[in-house]
Amino acid sequence: MKRVLFALAILFGSAGSAYAQGPMLVELFASKNCRACPAAYKTLKAVEAERGDSVMVLTWAVDYWDYLGGKEKMALPESKDRQRGYVDRFELRGPYTPQSVYNGLTQAPGNKPAKVGAAMMKAEMAEPVNVKVQRSGQRVVLSGQPGGLSDIWWVSYLDADDNTTKMPNPVTSVRQLGPWLGGKAELALPACTSGCLLIVQEAGMGRVFAAMRAD
């Protein structure tokens, strides 16, 4: 673990630009039947330890490896749909595990610390965006001009003592709160029982403009 942290610290350096509002969203697509996934869990937990609140790791469990072993109980249909969107975006031959995606801008095998660090640095070099999210109680106000249609996602996940899996923050549910074309919009936040994250993302699994922890 120390060697992983050391390698990531060298790769990250003092990076930290205004690539998006809120923490960098790191998404991992994984399965209990994926032999390389435990190494990805270790790598991304090291990222969390190194970067703290500046990153938010979510694990999207998929079930397309169920034929190799036991059923992946954390799998969601939305996980496969989301990953298919990234397959198209990054022009990949097909979905794979452990795939990791960084603010919808870059992707890399999540079990390769050097490639993870390079993908994060590349994502951080993106131009700033004119999007702002402000919370007031159980409501949020969006403002700015994302430059096109965006989706607003509400994601629930297991964290801290609620997470009994080895996955970093496994997703338990996701819903779309609505589309957004820019300007000012106000939304009511759904109830949150564990960890929750609001994501403002370019339509079609594009760039993540903002991420806000809402638990």
XYZ file of C-alpha atoms in Angstrom:
215
model
C 0.000 0.000 0.000
C 2.838 2.425 0.835
C 4.369 1.869 -2.618
C 0.988 2.543 -4.264
C 0.556 5.781 -2.298
C 4.087 6.882 -3.105
C 3.603 6.273 -6.830
C 0.303 8.149 -6.841
C 1.785 11.069 -4.896
C 4.515 11.463 -7.526
C 2.008 11.327 -10.371
C -0.469 13.735 -8.792
C 2.092 16.242 -7.558
C 0.344 19.496 -6.703
C -2.354 19.200 -9.363
C -5.680 20.826 -8.634
C -7.262 23.075 -11.242
C -10.849 24.274 -11.665
C -11.772 21.446 -14.034
C -15.221 21.120 -12.451
C -17.071 22.143 -9.333
C -16.728 19.774 -6.419
C -14.638 16.632 -6.141
C -13.319 14.798 -9.174
C -15.728 11.963 -9.901
C -13.879 8.657 -10.191
C -16.098 5.816 -11.424
C -15.051 2.178 -11.253
C -16.840 -0.628 -13.100
C -16.218 -3.896 -11.280
C -17.478 -7.372 -10.397
C -16.783 -10.006 -7.760
C -15.841 -12.349 -10.625
C -13.167 -9.970 -11.925
C -9.742 -11.165 -10.773
C -8.101 -7.777 -11.333
C -10.750 -5.831 -9.410
C -9.291 -6.252 -5.880
C -6.146 -4.497 -7.126
C -8.368 -1.689 -8.463
C -10.077 -1.369 -5.081
C -6.651 -1.028 -3.457
C -5.497 1.540 -6.006
C -8.578 3.747 -5.769
C -8.698 3.541 -1.976
C -5.112 4.797 -2.084
C -6.336 7.647 -4.297
C -8.976 8.478 -1.673
C -6.367 8.418 1.086
C -4.020 10.624 -0.937
C -6.542 13.135 -2.270
C -9.179 13.227 0.480
C -12.305 15.270 -0.290
C -10.946 16.380 -3.680
C -12.057 13.041 -5.179
C -15.236 10.981 -4.999
C -14.952 7.312 -5.924
C -18.068 5.355 -6.919
C -18.117 1.662 -7.804
C -20.674 0.540 -10.379
C -21.048 -3.229 -10.072
C -21.829 -5.135 -13.281
C -23.182 -8.641 -13.784
C -21.826 -9.641 -17.200
C -19.176 -11.841 -15.534
C -21.739 -13.796 -13.478
C -21.217 -16.860 -15.662
C -17.680 -17.134 -14.255
C -18.817 -17.594 -10.664
C -21.373 -16.429 -8.131
C -23.974 -13.773 -8.769
C -22.848 -10.175 -8.279
C -25.454 -8.997 -5.786
C -24.512 -5.322 -6.049
C -25.005 -5.197 -9.833
C -27.478 -2.711 -11.281
C -28.900 -2.561 -14.824
C -27.962 1.117 -14.816
C -24.305 0.190 -14.307
C -24.175 -1.584 -17.668
C -26.068 1.248 -19.361
C -23.660 3.816 -17.944
C -20.613 1.832 -18.976
C -21.966 1.341 -22.500
C -22.182 5.117 -22.749
C -18.504 5.384 -21.854
C -17.601 2.634 -24.314
C -19.120 4.768 -27.068
C -17.590 7.990 -25.751
C -14.062 6.603 -25.613
C -14.509 4.480 -28.764
C -13.581 1.263 -26.980
C -14.073 -2.188 -28.440
C -16.302 -3.133 -25.533
C -16.830 -2.868 -21.776
C -14.222 -4.253 -19.406
C -13.422 -4.500 -15.718
C -11.871 -2.871 -13.825
C -12.500 0.216 -15.954
C -12.159 3.568 -14.203
C -13.433 6.898 -15.566
C -12.391 10.388 -14.419
C -14.954 13.207 -14.632
C -16.201 11.609 -17.845
C -13.060 12.896 -19.581
C -10.546 10.055 -19.411
C -10.507 6.361 -18.629
C -7.942 3.750 -17.571
C -7.650 0.268 -16.053
C -8.324 0.860 -12.371
C -5.746 -1.681 -11.246
C -2.816 0.180 -12.845
C -1.626 3.012 -10.522
C 0.541 4.674 -13.172
C -2.304 4.740 -15.708
C -4.758 5.908 -13.045
C -2.474 8.804 -12.132
C -1.947 9.774 -15.770
C -5.696 9.686 -16.476
C -6.425 11.881 -13.460
C -3.775 14.413 -14.449
C -5.155 14.563 -17.987
C -8.684 15.132 -16.672
C -7.429 17.926 -14.428
C -5.978 19.748 -17.432
C -9.448 20.310 -18.912
C -10.638 23.882 -19.351
C -12.806 25.267 -16.515
C -16.569 25.161 -16.988
C -19.193 27.816 -16.287
C -21.394 25.731 -13.992
C -22.240 26.381 -10.353
C -24.237 24.298 -7.884
C -25.339 25.742 -4.552
C -27.195 23.888 -1.829
C -29.782 25.385 0.495
C -31.278 22.814 2.840
C -32.955 20.139 0.747
C -32.800 22.148 -2.467
C -30.047 22.953 -4.934
C -29.715 25.826 -7.378
C -27.903 25.300 -10.672
C -26.572 28.196 -12.711
C -24.259 28.748 -15.655
C -23.956 27.660 -19.260
C -22.705 24.100 -19.828
C -22.834 24.597 -23.583
C -25.509 22.031 -24.333
C -27.858 19.498 -22.817
C -26.820 18.091 -19.446
C -28.235 15.351 -17.242
C -28.706 15.691 -13.501
C -28.137 12.401 -11.689
C -28.887 11.451 -8.085
C -26.755 8.520 -6.940
C -27.039 6.607 -3.676
C -24.118 4.511 -2.436
C -22.862 2.650 0.613
C -20.142 4.355 2.602
C -18.389 4.044 5.954
C -19.987 1.419 8.228
C -22.827 0.846 5.745
C -20.371 -0.567 3.222
C -19.616 -4.199 4.068
C -18.153 -4.916 0.617
C -14.555 -4.475 -0.540
C -15.701 -2.030 -3.221
C -15.134 1.699 -2.693
C -18.573 3.273 -2.232
C -20.697 0.791 -4.237
C -23.711 2.367 -5.927
C -27.102 1.113 -4.741
C -29.418 3.240 -6.875
C -29.414 6.005 -9.461
C -32.134 8.240 -10.853
C -32.256 11.118 -13.278
C -33.633 14.289 -11.720
C -34.028 15.960 -15.074
C -32.297 17.496 -18.070
C -30.695 20.925 -17.899
C -29.903 23.318 -20.751
C -28.262 26.013 -18.649
C -29.442 29.158 -16.941
C -30.852 29.042 -13.446
C -32.741 26.002 -12.156
C -33.823 24.907 -8.697
C -34.360 21.296 -7.662
C -35.556 19.491 -4.560
C -33.186 16.783 -3.345
C -34.588 13.292 -2.698
C -34.195 11.704 0.712
C -30.772 10.241 1.469
C -30.292 7.228 3.766
C -26.563 6.521 3.283
C -24.157 8.274 0.924
C -25.600 10.428 -1.850
C -24.092 12.367 -4.736
C -25.553 14.885 -7.168
C -23.888 14.755 -10.599
C -24.275 17.324 -13.380
C -22.992 15.711 -16.567
C -22.975 16.379 -20.280
C -25.704 14.283 -21.897
C -24.563 10.978 -23.364
C -22.111 10.115 -20.571
C -19.954 13.118 -21.373
C -17.960 15.463 -19.201
C -18.891 15.823 -15.535
C -19.469 19.519 -14.867
C -20.157 19.271 -11.133
C -20.398 16.729 -8.342
C -21.805 17.478 -4.913
C -21.969 15.211 -1.895
C -25.455 15.542 -0.489
C -25.636 13.135 2.457
